[in-house]
Tab-separated table of C-alpha atoms and ligand atoms in Angstrom:
chain	number	residue	atom	x	y	z
A	1	MET	CA	172.558	92.866	-45.258
A	2	THR	CA	170.102	94.416	-47.841
A	3	ASP	CA	170.569	98.331	-48.418
A	4	TYR	CA	168.171	99.998	-46.353
A	5	SER	CA	169.531	103.387	-47.364
A	6	THR	CA	166.397	104.727	-48.928
A	7	LEU	CA	163.677	103.703	-46.439
A	8	TYR	CA	166.317	105.453	-43.715
A	9	GLN	CA	166.525	108.752	-45.558
A	10	GLN	CA	162.302	108.848	-45.752
A	11	LEU	CA	161.896	108.145	-42.247
A	12	ASP	CA	164.155	111.047	-41.554
A	13	GLN	CA	162.466	113.240	-43.457
A	14	LEU	CA	159.001	112.161	-42.457
A	15	ALA	CA	159.649	112.866	-38.858
A	16	VAL	CA	159.938	116.590	-39.563
A	17	ARG	CA	156.234	116.521	-41.172
A	18	THR	CA	154.451	114.106	-38.627
A	19	GLU	CA	156.035	116.378	-35.266
A	20	ALA	CA	154.568	119.835	-37.379
A	21	SER	CA	151.353	117.635	-37.767
A	22	GLY	CA	151.118	116.325	-34.070
A	23	GLY	CA	149.737	113.171	-36.194
A	24	MET	CA	150.048	109.483	-36.271
A	25	PRO	CA	153.807	108.328	-38.123
A	26	ALA	CA	151.654	106.305	-40.136
A	27	GLU	CA	153.632	106.946	-43.270
A	28	GLU	CA	156.528	106.214	-41.793
A	29	ILE	CA	154.922	102.512	-40.368
A	30	ARG	CA	153.686	102.161	-44.548
A	31	LEU	CA	156.759	102.143	-45.652
A	32	LEU	CA	158.717	100.295	-42.792
A	33	LYS	CA	155.900	97.262	-43.897
A	34	GLN	CA	156.686	98.101	-47.425
A	35	SER	CA	160.207	97.541	-46.930
A	36	GLY	CA	160.271	93.140	-45.476
A	37	LEU	CA	161.349	94.398	-42.318
A	38	LEU	CA	159.169	93.550	-40.634
A	39	SER	CA	159.664	89.899	-41.310
A	40	ILE	CA	163.565	90.010	-41.456
A	41	VAL	CA	164.084	87.615	-38.320
A	42	LEU	CA	161.375	85.246	-39.523
A	43	PRO	CA	162.544	81.592	-40.656
A	44	GLY	CA	164.928	81.521	-43.343
A	45	ASN	CA	165.042	85.458	-43.857
A	46	GLU	CA	168.346	87.210	-43.697
A	47	LEU	CA	168.211	87.657	-39.531
A	48	ASP	CA	166.294	84.372	-38.878
A	49	PHE	CA	166.191	84.240	-34.869
A	50	ASN	CA	167.065	80.302	-35.053
A	51	ASP	CA	170.951	81.380	-35.637
A	52	ASP	CA	172.854	83.533	-34.285
A	53	HIS	CA	173.054	87.046	-35.701
A	54	MET	CA	172.141	89.448	-32.221
A	55	PRO	CA	175.024	91.820	-33.577
A	56	GLU	CA	173.532	92.320	-36.715
A	57	LEU	CA	170.178	92.962	-35.426
A	58	LEU	CA	171.404	95.135	-33.000
A	59	SER	CA	173.470	97.094	-35.840
A	60	LEU	CA	170.053	97.254	-37.768
A	61	LEU	CA	168.139	98.537	-34.884
A	62	LYS	CA	171.165	101.506	-34.407
A	63	ASP	CA	170.412	102.470	-38.264
A	64	VAL	CA	166.522	102.390	-37.720
A	65	GLY	CA	167.310	104.910	-34.863
A	66	ARG	CA	169.647	106.920	-36.723
A	67	SER	CA	167.056	107.575	-39.564
A	68	ASN	CA	164.092	108.269	-37.026
A	69	GLY	CA	164.013	107.679	-33.411
A	70	ALA	CA	160.135	106.943	-33.303
A	71	VAL	CA	159.832	104.618	-35.324
A	72	GLY	CA	163.631	102.576	-33.884
A	73	ARG	CA	160.869	102.706	-31.183
A	74	ILE	CA	157.948	100.983	-32.401
A	75	TYR	CA	160.425	98.629	-34.890
A	76	GLU	CA	162.360	97.860	-31.919
A	77	GLY	CA	158.707	96.446	-29.775
A	78	HIS	CA	157.576	94.987	-33.257
A	79	ILE	CA	161.173	92.809	-33.167
A	80	ASN	CA	160.744	92.080	-29.400
A	81	THR	CA	157.558	90.744	-30.037
A	82	LEU	CA	158.449	88.334	-32.327
A	83	PHE	CA	161.499	87.224	-30.288
A	84	LEU	CA	159.128	86.230	-27.370
A	85	ILE	CA	156.677	84.312	-29.702
A	86	HIS	CA	159.908	82.480	-31.100
A	87	LEU	CA	160.949	80.968	-27.544
A	88	TYR	CA	157.751	80.913	-26.299
A	89	ALA	CA	154.583	80.400	-28.651
A	90	THR	CA	153.036	76.797	-29.616
A	91	ASP	CA	153.724	75.421	-33.557
A	92	GLN	CA	150.091	76.688	-34.479
A	93	GLN	CA	150.739	79.952	-32.160
A	94	ARG	CA	154.081	80.560	-33.828
A	95	ASP	CA	152.651	79.772	-37.519
A	96	TRP	CA	149.763	82.228	-37.133
A	97	TRP	CA	151.469	85.031	-36.196
A	98	TYR	CA	154.438	84.520	-38.433
A	99	ASN	CA	152.367	84.296	-41.229
A	100	GLN	CA	150.276	87.355	-40.290
A	101	SER	CA	153.948	89.547	-40.113
A	102	GLY	CA	155.426	87.853	-42.850
A	103	GLN	CA	152.134	87.649	-45.464
A	104	HIS	CA	150.233	90.376	-44.182
A	105	GLN	CA	152.790	92.411	-42.678
A	106	LYS	CA	151.234	93.308	-39.501
A	107	LEU	CA	152.744	95.271	-37.136
A	108	PHE	CA	153.309	93.608	-33.449
A	109	GLY	CA	154.371	95.647	-30.277
A	110	VAL	CA	155.155	94.667	-26.989
A	111	TRP	CA	153.146	97.332	-23.820
A	112	ASN	CA	153.995	95.686	-20.621
A	113	THR	CA	154.576	99.193	-18.518
A	114	ASP	CA	151.362	99.257	-16.651
A	115	GLY	CA	148.928	102.164	-16.955
A	116	ALA	CA	147.243	103.759	-13.396
A	117	THR	CA	144.913	100.358	-12.948
A	118	GLY	CA	147.896	97.605	-13.796
A	119	ILE	CA	146.321	94.660	-16.275
A	120	SER	CA	144.869	91.278	-14.982
A	121	PHE	CA	143.665	88.279	-16.930
A	122	ALA	CA	140.903	86.201	-15.651
A	123	VAL	CA	141.750	82.626	-18.032
A	124	ASP	CA	139.088	79.680	-18.459
A	125	HIS	CA	139.852	76.987	-20.797
A	126	SER	CA	138.680	78.290	-23.482
A	127	THR	CA	138.877	82.795	-23.129
A	128	VAL	CA	140.377	85.175	-21.428
A	129	SER	CA	139.369	88.239	-19.683
A	130	ILE	CA	141.512	91.505	-19.443
A	131	ASN	CA	141.043	93.916	-17.167
A	132	GLY	CA	143.161	97.093	-16.728
A	133	SER	CA	144.902	99.870	-18.883
A	134	LYS	CA	148.188	99.985	-19.920
A	135	GLY	CA	150.664	102.817	-20.503
A	136	PHE	CA	153.460	103.799	-22.809
A	137	CYS	CA	151.847	102.067	-25.585
A	138	SER	CA	154.145	103.272	-28.503
A	139	GLY	CA	152.941	103.089	-31.687
A	140	SER	CA	148.908	102.405	-30.200
A	141	SER	CA	146.367	101.953	-33.063
A	142	LEU	CA	148.806	101.460	-36.004
A	143	VAL	CA	150.235	98.114	-34.367
A	144	ASP	CA	147.905	95.022	-35.210
A	145	TYR	CA	148.927	92.789	-32.516
A	146	ALA	CA	149.297	94.072	-28.925
A	147	LEU	CA	151.825	91.759	-26.542
A	148	ILE	CA	150.894	92.958	-23.371
A	149	GLY	CA	151.496	91.515	-19.411
A	150	GLY	CA	149.266	90.967	-16.323
A	151	LYS	CA	148.720	89.102	-13.542
A	152	THR	CA	146.837	85.751	-14.035
A	153	ASP	CA	144.338	84.296	-11.643
A	154	GLN	CA	146.177	80.914	-12.993
A	155	PRO	CA	149.791	81.595	-10.767
A	156	LEU	CA	152.846	79.343	-11.138
A	157	ALA	CA	155.117	79.183	-8.199
A	158	ALA	CA	157.498	81.123	-9.882
A	159	SER	CA	155.312	84.057	-10.745
A	160	ASP	CA	151.849	85.002	-12.125
A	161	TRP	CA	152.849	87.451	-15.091
A	162	GLN	CA	151.590	86.224	-18.645
A	163	MET	CA	151.897	87.624	-21.706
A	164	VAL	CA	148.615	87.786	-24.429
A	165	VAL	CA	148.314	88.907	-27.934
A	166	VAL	CA	145.854	91.507	-28.221
A	167	PRO	CA	144.614	91.787	-31.903
A	168	MET	CA	144.112	95.333	-31.971
A	169	ASP	CA	141.315	95.180	-33.993
A	170	GLN	CA	139.302	94.043	-30.797
A	171	VAL	CA	140.392	97.635	-29.101
A	172	GLU	CA	137.878	100.110	-29.888
A	173	GLU	CA	138.989	103.751	-30.704
A	174	TYR	CA	137.451	105.113	-27.056
A	175	ARG	CA	139.973	103.189	-25.692
A	176	ILE	CA	142.887	104.889	-26.862
A	177	ASP	CA	143.519	107.568	-24.532
A	178	ARG	CA	145.336	110.105	-26.961
A	179	ASN	CA	145.400	112.990	-24.682
A	180	SER	CA	147.714	110.833	-22.463
A	181	TRP	CA	150.575	111.336	-24.387
A	182	LYS	CA	152.479	114.287	-23.755
A	183	PRO	CA	155.835	113.800	-23.472
A	184	MET	CA	158.974	116.655	-23.571
A	185	GLY	CA	159.939	114.324	-27.204
A	186	MET	CA	158.988	111.199	-28.916
A	187	LYS	CA	155.989	112.469	-29.118
A	188	ALA	CA	155.909	110.357	-32.588
A	189	SER	CA	156.165	107.116	-31.249
A	190	VAL	CA	152.417	107.478	-29.898
A	191	SER	CA	153.057	105.778	-26.788
A	192	HIS	CA	149.065	106.265	-25.538
A	193	THR	CA	147.338	104.964	-22.638
A	194	ILE	CA	144.598	102.597	-23.312
A	195	ASP	CA	142.101	100.094	-21.241
A	196	PHE	CA	141.793	96.982	-22.341
A	197	SER	CA	138.980	96.310	-19.304
A	198	GLY	CA	136.512	93.895	-20.331
A	199	ILE	CA	137.562	92.595	-23.712
A	200	ILE	CA	137.665	88.755	-24.192
A	201	LEU	CA	139.525	86.970	-26.484
A	202	ASP	CA	139.582	83.385	-27.380
A	203	GLY	CA	142.127	80.663	-25.400
A	204	ASP	CA	144.612	80.644	-27.887
A	205	ALA	CA	145.358	84.856	-27.408
A	206	VAL	CA	147.450	83.595	-24.058
A	207	LEU	CA	151.473	83.035	-25.056
A	208	GLY	CA	153.824	81.290	-23.036
A	209	ALA	CA	153.263	80.394	-19.355
A	210	PRO	CA	153.084	82.486	-16.271
A	211	GLY	CA	156.729	84.106	-15.753
A	212	ASP	CA	157.806	83.338	-18.904
A	213	TYR	CA	157.700	86.729	-19.505
A	214	LEU	CA	160.581	87.957	-16.967
A	215	ARG	CA	162.537	84.469	-17.179
A	216	ALA	CA	166.375	85.046	-17.571
A	217	PRO	CA	168.306	86.115	-19.377
A	218	PHE	CA	166.071	87.343	-22.107
A	219	PHE	CA	164.007	89.748	-20.043
A	220	LEU	CA	166.372	91.606	-18.909
A	221	SER	CA	169.425	91.450	-21.731
A	222	GLY	CA	167.210	92.635	-23.827
A	223	ALA	CA	167.872	95.884	-22.644
A	224	ILE	CA	170.715	95.621	-25.309
A	225	ARG	CA	168.047	96.033	-28.207
A	226	PHE	CA	166.413	99.716	-26.834
A	227	ALA	CA	169.904	100.837	-26.071
A	228	ALA	CA	171.341	100.288	-29.961
A	229	VAL	CA	168.387	102.377	-30.898
A	230	GLN	CA	169.157	105.011	-28.500
A	231	LEU	CA	173.200	104.756	-29.562
A	232	GLY	CA	171.391	105.103	-33.356
A	233	MET	CA	169.519	108.390	-32.134
A	234	ALA	CA	173.018	109.432	-30.726
A	235	GLU	CA	174.842	108.959	-33.969
A	236	ALA	CA	172.364	111.157	-35.997
A	237	VAL	CA	172.848	114.083	-33.607
A	238	TYR	CA	176.204	113.461	-34.490
A	239	ASN	CA	175.905	113.973	-38.357
A	240	LYS	CA	173.670	116.634	-37.897
A	241	THR	CA	175.260	118.586	-35.560
A	242	MET	CA	178.614	118.599	-38.126
A	243	SER	CA	176.281	119.271	-41.112
A	244	PHE	CA	175.173	122.341	-38.946
A	245	LEU	CA	178.929	123.348	-38.015
A	246	ARG	CA	180.059	123.338	-41.663
A	247	SER	CA	176.932	125.014	-43.047
A	248	LEU	CA	178.155	128.211	-41.138
A	249	ASN	CA	181.674	127.171	-41.822
A	250	ARG	CA	182.785	126.359	-37.921
A	251	LEU	CA	184.463	123.592	-38.245
A	252	ASP	CA	188.454	124.492	-38.603
A	253	ASP	CA	187.576	126.359	-35.289
A	254	PRO	CA	190.144	124.229	-32.378
A	255	PHE	CA	187.238	124.312	-29.472
A	256	GLN	CA	184.222	122.642	-31.843
A	257	LYS	CA	187.062	120.414	-33.201
A	258	MET	CA	187.703	118.843	-29.680
A	259	ARG	CA	184.210	118.674	-29.290
A	260	ILE	CA	183.856	116.640	-32.405
A	261	GLY	CA	186.531	114.441	-31.291
A	262	LYS	CA	184.846	113.957	-27.689
A	263	MET	CA	181.028	112.920	-29.663
A	264	ALA	CA	183.427	110.335	-31.880
A	265	MET	CA	184.828	108.962	-29.119
A	266	ALA	CA	182.220	108.265	-26.476
A	267	ILE	CA	179.625	107.127	-29.966
A	268	HIS	CA	182.803	104.588	-31.006
A	269	THR	CA	182.582	103.639	-27.094
A	270	GLY	CA	178.742	102.788	-27.123
A	271	GLN	CA	179.027	101.144	-30.451
A	272	LEU	CA	182.008	98.585	-28.691
A	273	TRP	CA	180.048	97.450	-26.257
A	274	ILE	CA	176.779	96.935	-28.344
A	275	GLN	CA	178.801	95.165	-30.533
A	276	ASN	CA	180.413	92.954	-28.158
A	277	ALA	CA	177.112	92.938	-26.487
A	278	GLY	CA	175.356	90.855	-29.380
A	279	HIS	CA	178.107	88.562	-29.452
A	280	GLU	CA	178.035	87.433	-26.199
A	281	PHE	CA	174.403	87.481	-26.400
A	282	ASP	CA	174.967	84.697	-29.285
A	283	ARG	CA	177.215	83.029	-26.918
A	284	LEU	CA	175.911	83.009	-23.473
A	285	LYS	CA	172.324	82.401	-23.968
A	286	GLY	CA	172.623	78.449	-24.211
A	287	MET	CA	174.442	78.194	-21.094
A	288	ASP	CA	172.501	78.497	-17.714
A	289	GLU	CA	175.421	79.135	-15.785
A	290	GLN	CA	176.456	82.078	-18.135
A	291	HIS	CA	172.796	83.796	-17.876
A	292	GLU	CA	174.158	86.010	-14.623
A	293	ARG	CA	177.253	87.392	-16.793
A	294	LEU	CA	175.117	87.717	-20.221
A	295	ILE	CA	172.476	90.283	-18.032
A	296	ALA	CA	175.288	92.343	-15.936
A	297	TYR	CA	176.744	92.474	-19.412
A	298	ALA	CA	173.609	94.004	-21.102
A	299	HIS	CA	173.072	96.333	-17.929
A	300	LEU	CA	176.506	97.490	-18.103
A	301	SER	CA	175.971	98.152	-22.096
A	302	ARG	CA	172.768	99.703	-21.710
A	303	LEU	CA	174.257	102.290	-19.097
A	304	THR	CA	177.551	103.225	-20.912
A	305	VAL	CA	175.076	103.588	-23.664
A	306	GLU	CA	173.278	106.367	-21.730
A	307	SER	CA	176.204	107.723	-20.532
A	308	THR	CA	177.364	107.809	-24.595
A	309	CYS	CA	174.251	109.829	-25.531
A	310	LEU	CA	174.112	112.304	-22.632
A	311	GLU	CA	177.521	113.008	-23.077
A	312	VAL	CA	176.832	113.634	-27.260
A	313	LEU	CA	173.777	115.809	-26.037
A	314	GLU	CA	175.604	118.358	-24.464
A	315	LEU	CA	178.668	118.634	-26.278
A	316	SER	CA	176.500	118.927	-29.560
A	317	ALA	CA	174.319	121.390	-27.518
A	318	ARG	CA	177.642	123.396	-26.910
A	319	CYS	CA	178.670	122.969	-30.364
A	320	VAL	CA	175.749	124.312	-32.128
A	321	GLY	CA	174.507	126.907	-30.026
A	322	ALA	CA	171.043	128.569	-29.287
A	323	LYS	CA	170.415	129.045	-33.000
A	324	GLY	CA	171.486	125.395	-33.821
A	325	LEU	CA	168.654	123.853	-31.147
A	326	MET	CA	165.523	126.194	-32.496
A	327	ALA	CA	162.475	124.689	-34.716
A	328	PRO	CA	161.847	124.032	-37.496
A	329	GLY	CA	166.129	122.594	-37.677
A	330	ASP	CA	165.618	119.173	-36.914
A	331	LEU	CA	168.039	119.207	-33.921
A	332	GLU	CA	165.880	120.765	-31.979
A	333	ARG	CA	163.330	117.611	-31.878
A	334	TRP	CA	166.778	114.639	-32.196
A	335	HIS	CA	167.841	116.460	-28.404
A	336	ARG	CA	164.041	116.169	-27.822
A	337	ASP	CA	163.807	112.673	-28.665
A	338	LEU	CA	166.928	111.258	-27.164
A	339	SER	CA	166.732	112.938	-23.857
A	340	TYR	CA	163.301	111.199	-23.213
A	341	TYR	CA	163.603	107.663	-25.087
A	342	LEU	CA	167.240	107.393	-22.583
A	343	ARG	CA	164.574	107.573	-19.546
A	344	GLN	CA	164.321	103.588	-19.297
A	345	PRO	CA	163.310	101.665	-16.159
A	346	ALA	CA	165.506	101.542	-13.019
A	347	PRO	CA	168.874	102.962	-13.977
A	348	ASP	CA	170.009	102.724	-10.488
A	349	ALA	CA	168.866	98.846	-9.565
A	350	THR	CA	170.778	98.106	-13.019
A	351	LEU	CA	174.042	99.129	-12.082
A	352	GLN	CA	173.640	97.739	-9.092
A	353	ASN	CA	172.894	94.318	-9.969
A	354	ALA	CA	175.859	94.699	-12.369
A	355	ALA	CA	178.060	95.617	-10.011
A	356	GLY	CA	176.980	93.028	-7.419
A	357	TYR	CA	177.392	90.361	-10.045
A	358	LEU	CA	180.969	91.546	-10.448
A	359	ILE	CA	181.231	91.870	-6.745
A	360	ARG	CA	180.287	88.330	-6.312
A	361	THR	CA	182.358	86.396	-8.730
A	362	GLU	CA	185.291	88.365	-7.228
A	363	ASP	CA	186.889	88.244	-10.785
A	364	GLY	CA	189.966	90.750	-11.733
A	365	MET	CA	189.400	93.181	-14.112
A	366	GLU	CA	191.167	90.852	-16.574
A	367	ASN	CA	188.375	88.560	-16.985
A	368	CYS	CA	185.480	89.973	-14.968
A	369	LEU	CA	183.428	90.437	-17.818
A	370	MET	CA	184.085	88.773	-20.814
A	371	GLN	CA	186.470	85.591	-21.412
A	372	GLN	CA	189.825	87.702	-23.148
A	373	GLU	CA	189.595	85.240	-26.193
A	374	GLU	CA	185.989	86.462	-27.045
A	375	THR	CA	186.168	89.917	-26.664
A	376	ILE	CA	185.227	91.706	-29.739
A	377	SER	CA	188.478	92.928	-31.149
A	378	ASN	CA	189.642	89.640	-31.765
A	379	LYS	CA	186.784	88.833	-33.904
A	380	ILE	CA	186.445	91.587	-35.604
A	381	TYR	CA	190.647	92.576	-36.071
A	382	SER	CA	191.478	88.832	-36.678
B	401	FAD	C1	159.209	107.386	-25.747
B	401	FAD	C2	158.983	105.928	-24.523
B	401	FAD	C3	158.435	104.737	-25.184
B	401	FAD	C4	158.353	103.691	-24.245
B	401	FAD	N1	157.219	102.763	-25.377
B	401	FAD	C5	157.232	101.143	-24.616
B	401	FAD	C6	156.181	100.297	-24.802
B	401	FAD	O1	156.123	100.132	-26.309
B	401	FAD	N2	156.605	99.362	-23.777
B	401	FAD	C7	156.618	99.146	-22.881
B	401	FAD	O2	156.238	98.418	-22.019
B	401	FAD	N3	157.083	100.001	-22.522
B	401	FAD	C8	157.827	101.469	-23.079
B	401	FAD	N4	158.123	102.412	-22.275
B	401	FAD	C9	158.522	102.090	-20.702
B	401	FAD	C10	159.668	102.167	-20.299
B	401	FAD	O3	159.650	101.243	-20.871
B	401	FAD	C11	160.179	102.711	-19.159
B	401	FAD	O4	159.266	101.841	-18.479
B	401	FAD	C12	160.029	103.930	-18.846
B	401	FAD	O5	160.426	104.817	-19.590
B	401	FAD	C13	160.494	104.134	-17.285
B	401	FAD	O6	160.247	105.165	-17.025
B	401	FAD	P1	161.389	106.135	-15.417
B	401	FAD	O7	161.970	107.020	-15.943
B	401	FAD	O8	159.864	106.953	-15.219
B	401	FAD	O9	161.190	105.324	-14.729
B	401	FAD	P2	161.457	104.773	-13.312
B	401	FAD	O10	162.029	103.315	-13.408
B	401	FAD	O11	160.396	104.878	-13.194
B	401	FAD	O12	162.711	105.555	-13.248
B	401	FAD	C14	163.286	106.392	-12.541
B	401	FAD	C15	164.255	107.108	-11.813
B	401	FAD	O13	163.517	106.864	-10.211
B	401	FAD	C16	164.330	105.804	-9.763
B	401	FAD	N5	163.831	104.649	-9.396
B	401	FAD	C17	163.077	103.681	-10.148
B	401	FAD	N6	162.538	102.447	-8.661
B	401	FAD	C18	162.814	103.401	-7.800
B	401	FAD	C19	161.997	103.173	-6.451
B	401	FAD	N7	161.000	101.865	-6.260
B	401	FAD	N8	162.639	103.968	-5.275
B	401	FAD	C20	163.692	104.707	-5.319
B	401	FAD	N9	163.645	104.948	-6.623
B	401	FAD	C21	163.431	104.537	-7.839
B	401	FAD	C22	165.106	105.034	-11.054
B	401	FAD	O14	166.528	104.624	-10.576
B	401	FAD	C23	165.208	106.487	-11.863
B	401	FAD	O15	166.395	107.224	-11.273
B	401	FAD	C24	158.526	103.688	-23.268
B	401	FAD	C25	159.491	104.555	-22.674
B	401	FAD	C26	159.461	105.798	-23.313
B	401	FAD	C27	160.467	107.138	-22.538
């Protein structure tokens, strides 16, 4: 993989400035565009979606998350959009959007969470009219093309949920509610609420068929991507906790050592799950009869990473104490950012669904999730 360590250092440093100013992460996105990372999954590039690269992609998302959680969130949305285009676009659409990303460094985002009104589409043969608003629009006006989901008036039997890709130059400033975003953390993800009512686009903006967005296994197994960003953020909390303790010469203390060891154990558990989830994704995605297994594995990976991150946050807080969690020291921000970004949809239902799969398949624990010969340890250590 190309070495992006200089970019990561810059993104880390810029986070302090952006948080203090309360502004948009515009410089961060400019650097991201300049780095070439926006097109890394396009045909012929390092992590081409046409080949199997999910472990490497998750590792990259983890690295970006470790440098800057908000940029990690925005970048994950970009990668997710390009993946949906890879899966469901017509050849002509794919050429156009890939060219926008590859040649023109345009940033994409997926905004699926509904605002107060929800989104609906009226589609005729040549246009699509949008009604309603979206919440949690990460990247906001820094995004060039936003994939939004909503109810179409042309449902198929399976679903009425349609994807439409909105060029953000069609979205006037007054539609962006910048006051809607007052979270405890991840402020720089600028996840504003945006009202799309009355926007009319060319029919080419419609991506795929109704129901494609939610199609198994890709929708639910996609949780491994945001989990990778979260895990990278936990690694940053660990690194910054160590730096703080070192600066106070407190690393010889046995209680601090105990907590450092426990943080490392938790993070390594998350790393193994995420790496393995990447391998399982590549191995099982093309096998219809294995999709339930893949989704269950992704669910459990996501929840393990959530537990990892919560444990790291608690141990880090105990390590550094009140002084370590005081602004302008950036551990204070990292704690808020990670705590907030861990709140992802329906965690309880996610565990119920994964447990339901385990119960239905009635396998013993020795082979309930992975085929043993495919385990990560075999891949890494053989
Ligand atoms: C920083 C950040 C950026 C984001 N960016 C984007 C983005 O770019 N695009 C996008 O589409 N989304 C985005 N999101 C939204 C995200 O995908 C989730 O929709 C959101 O975080 C879920 O919030 P929640 O914790 O309130 O979820 P909920 O699912 O409401 O969960 C909250 C709690 O309620 C429980 N619960 C859920 N359903 C029920 C029920 N029916 N009955 C009883 N209990 C229930 C859950 O198990 C959990 O305990 C972003 C979120 C964050 C935090």
